[in-house]
Coordinates of C-alpha atoms and ligand atoms in Angstrom, one line a residue:
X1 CA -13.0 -16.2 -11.4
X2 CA -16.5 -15.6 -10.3
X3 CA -19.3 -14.3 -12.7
X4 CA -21.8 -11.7 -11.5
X5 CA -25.1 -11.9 -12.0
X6 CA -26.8 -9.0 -13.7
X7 CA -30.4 -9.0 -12.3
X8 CA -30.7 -5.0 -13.3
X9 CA -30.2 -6.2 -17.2
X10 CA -31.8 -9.8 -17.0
X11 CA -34.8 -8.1 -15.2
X12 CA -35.4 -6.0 -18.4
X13 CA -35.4 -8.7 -21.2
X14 CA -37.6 -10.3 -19.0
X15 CA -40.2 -7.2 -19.2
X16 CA -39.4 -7.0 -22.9
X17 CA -40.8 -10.6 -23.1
X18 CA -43.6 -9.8 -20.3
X19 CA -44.4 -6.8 -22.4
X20 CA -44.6 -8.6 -26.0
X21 CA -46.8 -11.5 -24.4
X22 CA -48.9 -8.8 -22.8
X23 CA -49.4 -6.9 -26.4
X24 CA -50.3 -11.0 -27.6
X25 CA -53.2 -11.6 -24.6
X26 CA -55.0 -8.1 -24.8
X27 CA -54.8 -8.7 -29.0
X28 CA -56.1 -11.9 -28.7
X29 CA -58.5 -11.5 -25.7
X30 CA -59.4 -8.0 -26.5
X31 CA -59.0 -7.7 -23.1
X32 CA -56.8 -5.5 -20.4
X33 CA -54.6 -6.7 -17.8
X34 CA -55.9 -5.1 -14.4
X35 CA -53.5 -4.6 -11.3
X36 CA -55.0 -3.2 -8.0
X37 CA -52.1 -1.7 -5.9
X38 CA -53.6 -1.1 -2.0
X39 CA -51.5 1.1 0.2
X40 CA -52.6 2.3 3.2
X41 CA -50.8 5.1 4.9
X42 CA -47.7 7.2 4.4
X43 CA -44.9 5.3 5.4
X44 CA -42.2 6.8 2.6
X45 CA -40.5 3.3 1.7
X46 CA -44.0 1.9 0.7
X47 CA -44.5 4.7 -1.3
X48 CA -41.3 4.4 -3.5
X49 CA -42.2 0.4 -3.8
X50 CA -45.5 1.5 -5.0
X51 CA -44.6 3.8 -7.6
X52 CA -42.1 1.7 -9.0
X53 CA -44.7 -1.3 -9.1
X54 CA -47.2 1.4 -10.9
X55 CA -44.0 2.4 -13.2
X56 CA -43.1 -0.9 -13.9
X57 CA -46.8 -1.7 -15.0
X58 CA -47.2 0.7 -17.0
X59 CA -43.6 -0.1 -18.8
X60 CA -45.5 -3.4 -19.9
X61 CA -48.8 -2.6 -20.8
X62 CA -50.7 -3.5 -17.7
X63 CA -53.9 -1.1 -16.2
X64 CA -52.2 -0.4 -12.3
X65 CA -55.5 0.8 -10.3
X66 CA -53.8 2.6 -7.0
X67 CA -56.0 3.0 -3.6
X68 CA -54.4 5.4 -1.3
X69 CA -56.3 4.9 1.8
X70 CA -55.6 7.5 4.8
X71 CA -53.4 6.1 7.7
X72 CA -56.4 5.9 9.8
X73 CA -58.9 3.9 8.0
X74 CA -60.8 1.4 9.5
X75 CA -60.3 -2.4 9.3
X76 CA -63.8 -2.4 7.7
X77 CA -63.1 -0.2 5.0
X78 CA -59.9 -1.6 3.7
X79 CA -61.4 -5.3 3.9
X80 CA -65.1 -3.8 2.0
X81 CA -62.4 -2.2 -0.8
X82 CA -60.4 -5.7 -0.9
X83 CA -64.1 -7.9 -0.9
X84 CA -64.7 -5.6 -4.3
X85 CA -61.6 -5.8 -6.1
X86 CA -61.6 -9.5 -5.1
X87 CA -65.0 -9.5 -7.8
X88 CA -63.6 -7.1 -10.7
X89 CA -63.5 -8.3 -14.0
X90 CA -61.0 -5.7 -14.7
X91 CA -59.1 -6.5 -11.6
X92 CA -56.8 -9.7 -12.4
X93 CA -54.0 -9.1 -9.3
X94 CA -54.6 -7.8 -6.1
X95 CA -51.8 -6.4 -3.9
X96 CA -51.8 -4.9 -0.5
X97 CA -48.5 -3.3 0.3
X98 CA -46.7 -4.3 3.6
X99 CA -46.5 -3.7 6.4
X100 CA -50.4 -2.1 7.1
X101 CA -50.6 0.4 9.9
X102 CA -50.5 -1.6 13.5
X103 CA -54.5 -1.1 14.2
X104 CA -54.8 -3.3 10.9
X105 CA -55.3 -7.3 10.7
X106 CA -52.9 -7.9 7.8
X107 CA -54.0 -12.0 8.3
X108 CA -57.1 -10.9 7.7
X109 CA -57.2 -8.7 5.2
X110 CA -54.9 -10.7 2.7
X111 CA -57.2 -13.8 3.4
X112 CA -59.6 -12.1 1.5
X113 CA -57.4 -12.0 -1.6
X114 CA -58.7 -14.8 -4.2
X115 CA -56.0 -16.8 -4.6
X116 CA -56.2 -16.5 -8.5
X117 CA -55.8 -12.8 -8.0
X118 CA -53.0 -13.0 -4.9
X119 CA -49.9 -12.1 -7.3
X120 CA -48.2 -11.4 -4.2
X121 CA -48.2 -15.1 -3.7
X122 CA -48.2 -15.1 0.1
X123 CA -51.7 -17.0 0.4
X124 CA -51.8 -20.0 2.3
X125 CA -53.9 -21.9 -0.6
X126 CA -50.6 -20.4 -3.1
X127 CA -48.1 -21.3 -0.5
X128 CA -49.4 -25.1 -0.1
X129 CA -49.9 -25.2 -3.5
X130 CA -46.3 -24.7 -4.1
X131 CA -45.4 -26.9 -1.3
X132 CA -47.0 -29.7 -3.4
X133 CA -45.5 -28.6 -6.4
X134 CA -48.8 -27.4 -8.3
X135 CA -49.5 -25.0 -10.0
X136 CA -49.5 -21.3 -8.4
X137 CA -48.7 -17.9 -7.9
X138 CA -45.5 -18.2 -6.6
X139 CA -44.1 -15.4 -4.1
X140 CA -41.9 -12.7 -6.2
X141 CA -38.8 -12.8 -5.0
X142 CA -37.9 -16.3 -4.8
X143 CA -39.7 -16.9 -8.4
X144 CA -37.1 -14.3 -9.5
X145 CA -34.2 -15.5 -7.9
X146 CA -35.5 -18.9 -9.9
X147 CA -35.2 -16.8 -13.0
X148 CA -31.8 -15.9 -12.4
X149 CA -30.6 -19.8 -11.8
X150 CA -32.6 -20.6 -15.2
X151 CA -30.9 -17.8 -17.0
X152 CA -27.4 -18.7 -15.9
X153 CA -28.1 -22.7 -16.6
X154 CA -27.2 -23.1 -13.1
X155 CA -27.9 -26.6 -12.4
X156 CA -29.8 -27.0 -9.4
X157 CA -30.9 -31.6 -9.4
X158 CA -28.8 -33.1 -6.8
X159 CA -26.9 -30.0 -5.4
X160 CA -26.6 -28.8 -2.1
X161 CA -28.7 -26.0 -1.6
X162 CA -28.9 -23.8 1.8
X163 CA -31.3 -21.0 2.4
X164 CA -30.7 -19.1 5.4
X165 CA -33.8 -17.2 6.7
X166 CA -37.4 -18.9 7.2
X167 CA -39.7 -15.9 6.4
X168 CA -43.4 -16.6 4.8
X169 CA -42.0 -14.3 1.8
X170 CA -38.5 -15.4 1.1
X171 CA -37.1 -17.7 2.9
X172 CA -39.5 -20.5 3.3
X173 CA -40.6 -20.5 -0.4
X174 CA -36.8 -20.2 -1.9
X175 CA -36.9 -23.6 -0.1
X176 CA -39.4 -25.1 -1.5
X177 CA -38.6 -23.9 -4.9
X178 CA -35.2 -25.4 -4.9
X179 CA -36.8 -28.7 -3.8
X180 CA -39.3 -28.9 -6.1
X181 CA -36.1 -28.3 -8.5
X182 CA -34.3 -31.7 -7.0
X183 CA -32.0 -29.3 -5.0
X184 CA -31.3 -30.9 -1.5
X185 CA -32.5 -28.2 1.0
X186 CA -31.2 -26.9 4.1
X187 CA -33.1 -24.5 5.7
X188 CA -31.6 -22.1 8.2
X189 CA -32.7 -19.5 10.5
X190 CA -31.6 -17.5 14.0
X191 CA -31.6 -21.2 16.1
X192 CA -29.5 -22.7 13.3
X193 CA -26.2 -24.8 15.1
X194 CA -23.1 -24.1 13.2
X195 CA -24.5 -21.9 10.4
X196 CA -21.0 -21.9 9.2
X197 CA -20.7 -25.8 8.7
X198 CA -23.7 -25.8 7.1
X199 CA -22.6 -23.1 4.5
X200 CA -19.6 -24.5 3.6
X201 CA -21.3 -28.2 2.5
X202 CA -23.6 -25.9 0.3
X203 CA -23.1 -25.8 -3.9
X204 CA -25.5 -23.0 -3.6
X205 CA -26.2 -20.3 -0.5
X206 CA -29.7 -18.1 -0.9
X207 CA -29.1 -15.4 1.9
X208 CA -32.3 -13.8 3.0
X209 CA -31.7 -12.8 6.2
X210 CA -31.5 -8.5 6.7
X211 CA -28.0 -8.3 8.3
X212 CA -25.7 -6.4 6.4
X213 CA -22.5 -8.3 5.1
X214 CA -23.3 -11.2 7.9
X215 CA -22.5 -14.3 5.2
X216 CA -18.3 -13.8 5.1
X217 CA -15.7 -15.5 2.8
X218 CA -14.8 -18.2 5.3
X219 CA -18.4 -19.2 5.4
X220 CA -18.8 -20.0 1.1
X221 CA -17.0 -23.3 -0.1
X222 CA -15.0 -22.3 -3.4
X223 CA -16.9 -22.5 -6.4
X224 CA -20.5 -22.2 -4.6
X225 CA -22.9 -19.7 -6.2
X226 CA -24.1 -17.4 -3.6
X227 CA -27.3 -15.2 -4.0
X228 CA -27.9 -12.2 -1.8
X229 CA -31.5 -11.6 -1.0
X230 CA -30.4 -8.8 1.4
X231 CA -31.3 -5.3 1.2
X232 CA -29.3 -3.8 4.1
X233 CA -27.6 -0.9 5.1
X234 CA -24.0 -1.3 6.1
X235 CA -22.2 1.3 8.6
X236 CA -21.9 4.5 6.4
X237 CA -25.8 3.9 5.8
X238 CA -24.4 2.8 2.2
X239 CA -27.2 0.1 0.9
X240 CA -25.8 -3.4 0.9
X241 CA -26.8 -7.0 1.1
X242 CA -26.7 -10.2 3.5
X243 CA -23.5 -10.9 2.0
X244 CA -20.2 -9.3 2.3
X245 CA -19.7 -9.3 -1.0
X246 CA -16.0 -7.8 -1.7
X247 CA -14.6 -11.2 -0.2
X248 CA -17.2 -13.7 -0.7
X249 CA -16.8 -12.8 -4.4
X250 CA -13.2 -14.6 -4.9
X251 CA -14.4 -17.8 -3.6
X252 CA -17.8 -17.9 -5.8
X253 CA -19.2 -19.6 -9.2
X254 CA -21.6 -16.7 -9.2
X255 CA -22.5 -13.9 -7.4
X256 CA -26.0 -11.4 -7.4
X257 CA -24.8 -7.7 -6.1
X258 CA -26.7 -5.6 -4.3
X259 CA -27.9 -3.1 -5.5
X260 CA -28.7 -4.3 -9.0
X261 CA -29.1 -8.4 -7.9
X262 CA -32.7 -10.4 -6.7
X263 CA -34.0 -6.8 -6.2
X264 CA -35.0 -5.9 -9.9
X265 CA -36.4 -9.2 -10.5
X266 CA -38.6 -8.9 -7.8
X267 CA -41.1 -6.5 -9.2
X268 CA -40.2 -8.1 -12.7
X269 CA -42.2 -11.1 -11.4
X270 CA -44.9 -9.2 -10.2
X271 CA -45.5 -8.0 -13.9
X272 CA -45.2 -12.0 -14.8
X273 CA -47.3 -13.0 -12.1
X274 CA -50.5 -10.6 -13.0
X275 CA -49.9 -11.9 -16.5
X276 CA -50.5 -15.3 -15.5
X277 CA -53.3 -15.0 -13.3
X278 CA -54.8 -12.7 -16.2
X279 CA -54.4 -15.9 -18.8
X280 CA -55.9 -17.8 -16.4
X281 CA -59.0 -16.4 -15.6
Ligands
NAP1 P1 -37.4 -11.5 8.0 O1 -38.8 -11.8 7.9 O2 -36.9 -10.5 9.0 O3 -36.6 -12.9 8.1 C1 -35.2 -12.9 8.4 C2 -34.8 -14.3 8.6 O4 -33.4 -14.4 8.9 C3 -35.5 -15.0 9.8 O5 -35.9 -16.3 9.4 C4 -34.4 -15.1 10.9 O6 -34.5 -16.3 11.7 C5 -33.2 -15.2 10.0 N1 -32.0 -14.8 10.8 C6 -31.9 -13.6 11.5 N2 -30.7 -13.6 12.1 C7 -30.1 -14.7 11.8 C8 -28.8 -15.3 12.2 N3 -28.0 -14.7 13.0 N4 -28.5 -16.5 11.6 C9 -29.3 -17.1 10.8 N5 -30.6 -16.7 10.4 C10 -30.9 -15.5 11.0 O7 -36.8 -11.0 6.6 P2 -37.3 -11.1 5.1 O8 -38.5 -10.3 4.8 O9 -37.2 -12.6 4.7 O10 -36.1 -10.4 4.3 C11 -34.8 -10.8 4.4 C12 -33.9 -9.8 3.7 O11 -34.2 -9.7 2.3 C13 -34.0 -8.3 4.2 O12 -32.8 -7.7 4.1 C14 -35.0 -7.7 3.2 O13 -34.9 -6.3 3.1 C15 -34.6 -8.4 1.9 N6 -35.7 -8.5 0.9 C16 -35.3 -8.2 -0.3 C17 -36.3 -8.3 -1.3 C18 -35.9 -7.9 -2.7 O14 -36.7 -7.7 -3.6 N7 -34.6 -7.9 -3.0 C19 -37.6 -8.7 -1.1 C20 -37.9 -9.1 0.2 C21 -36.9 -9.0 1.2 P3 -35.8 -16.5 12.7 O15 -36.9 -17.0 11.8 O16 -35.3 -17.6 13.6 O17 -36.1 -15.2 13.4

């Protein structure tokens, strides 16, 4: 019998907790928490992640400061605004939602962010950091699918972890997480040989790949605990993950859904995230 992993419900007591430490810093400090939220352009999927990051601030007690910058602005501009924000005492995070318009220079532009202030943590100073297990801002997602291990007392020393997807956001740092936790990693991607063999050695499978229900029942060895980074549409435009979870499900430990999985936790560890980097400054 596999248990499911609420991230909907283990995403709130976290921002209880995030909220009550909050309340604790600024009544200590006698200081604010500042979050800068950068989006430039319309694109209408941005705009629902940035409200719900300026919701979710203001559920624990942090300042949000949103720039809505027209889709035309000039690489300039955008970099001059993140150059500012970079020196703002009231500014502790700084995060540019992705993608920018194509005449951007995302590299660029998120070079700029400090990376005390990068709660995003997709700098290269944060990513080696974490690749030398240090201390850092450590990318969102992954941090939060950490969460959900921790929360579970999923043991992860000595198990047989495989991550399938490479990206700079997910997939690369959910490996490096899981080996700075004594997991054994393997790391898979589009030129993987025999996904499937590789799957079915693995005590744990992270799926962040953006293929609806690709990671199927034969693939998972029974008992494995299979989280499913995937935010996907399947064929009746119905949103689902990486992993087809009505079958996959009777061969797990544990299983995250999707909707109501990794995704909460996500923006849950932002809030953590610009707490940190605010006690740190
Ligand atoms: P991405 O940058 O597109 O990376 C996808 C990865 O999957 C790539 O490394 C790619 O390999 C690999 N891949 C593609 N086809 C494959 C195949 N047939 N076999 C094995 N590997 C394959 O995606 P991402 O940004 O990491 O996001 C992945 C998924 O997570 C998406 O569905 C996204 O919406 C979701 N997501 C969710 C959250 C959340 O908060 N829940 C946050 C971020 C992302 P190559 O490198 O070889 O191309």
């Amino acid at each position: 019998m596999y248990k499911l992993i609420d991230g909907k419900k283990l995403a709130h007591k976290m921002r209880a907790a995030i909220k009550e430490d909050i309340e604790g810093y600024k009544a200590a400090s006698g200081k604010e928490i500042g979050l800068a939220v950068v989006l430039v352009g319309e694109d209408p999927a941005s705009q629902v992640y940035v409200r719900n990051k300026i919701k979710a601030c203001e559920e624990v007690g942090i300042k949000s400061y949103a720039y809505y910058l027209d889709e035309n602005t000039a690489q300039a501009r955008v970099e001059e605004l993140i150059k500012s924000l970079s020196v703002d005492g009231k500014i502790n995070g700084i995060l540019v939602q992705l993608p920018l318009p194509s005449h951007l220079d995302s590299k660029k532009i998120l070079e700029l962010i400090p990376f005390s202030k990068d709660v995003d943590g997709f700098s290269a100073e944060n990513m080696g950091r974490l690749c030398m297990n240090e201390p850092c801002l450590v990318a969102c997602t992954p941090n939060g699918v950490m969460k959900m291990f921790e929360s579970e007392g999923i043991e992860l020393s000595g198990k047989n972890a495989v991550v399938i997807g490479r990206s700079n956001i997910v997939g690369k740092p959910m490996a490096m997480l899981l080996t700075n936790a004594n997991a054994t990693v393997t790391l898979c991607h589009s030129r993987t040989r025999d996904l499937k063999a590789k799957c079915l050695e693995a005590d744990i499978v992270v799926a962040a790949i953006g293929k609806a229900k690709f990671i199927t029942a034969d693939m998972i060895k029974q008992g494995a605990v299979v989280i499913d980074v995937g935010m996907d549409r399947d064929e009746n435009g119905k949103l689902c993950g990486d992993v087809d979870f009505e079958s996959v499900k009777e061969k797990c430990s544990y299983i995250t859904p999707v909707p109501g999985g990794v995704g909460p936790m996500t923006i849950t560890m932002l809030m953590y995230n610009t707490y940190l980097s605010a006690t740190r400054s």
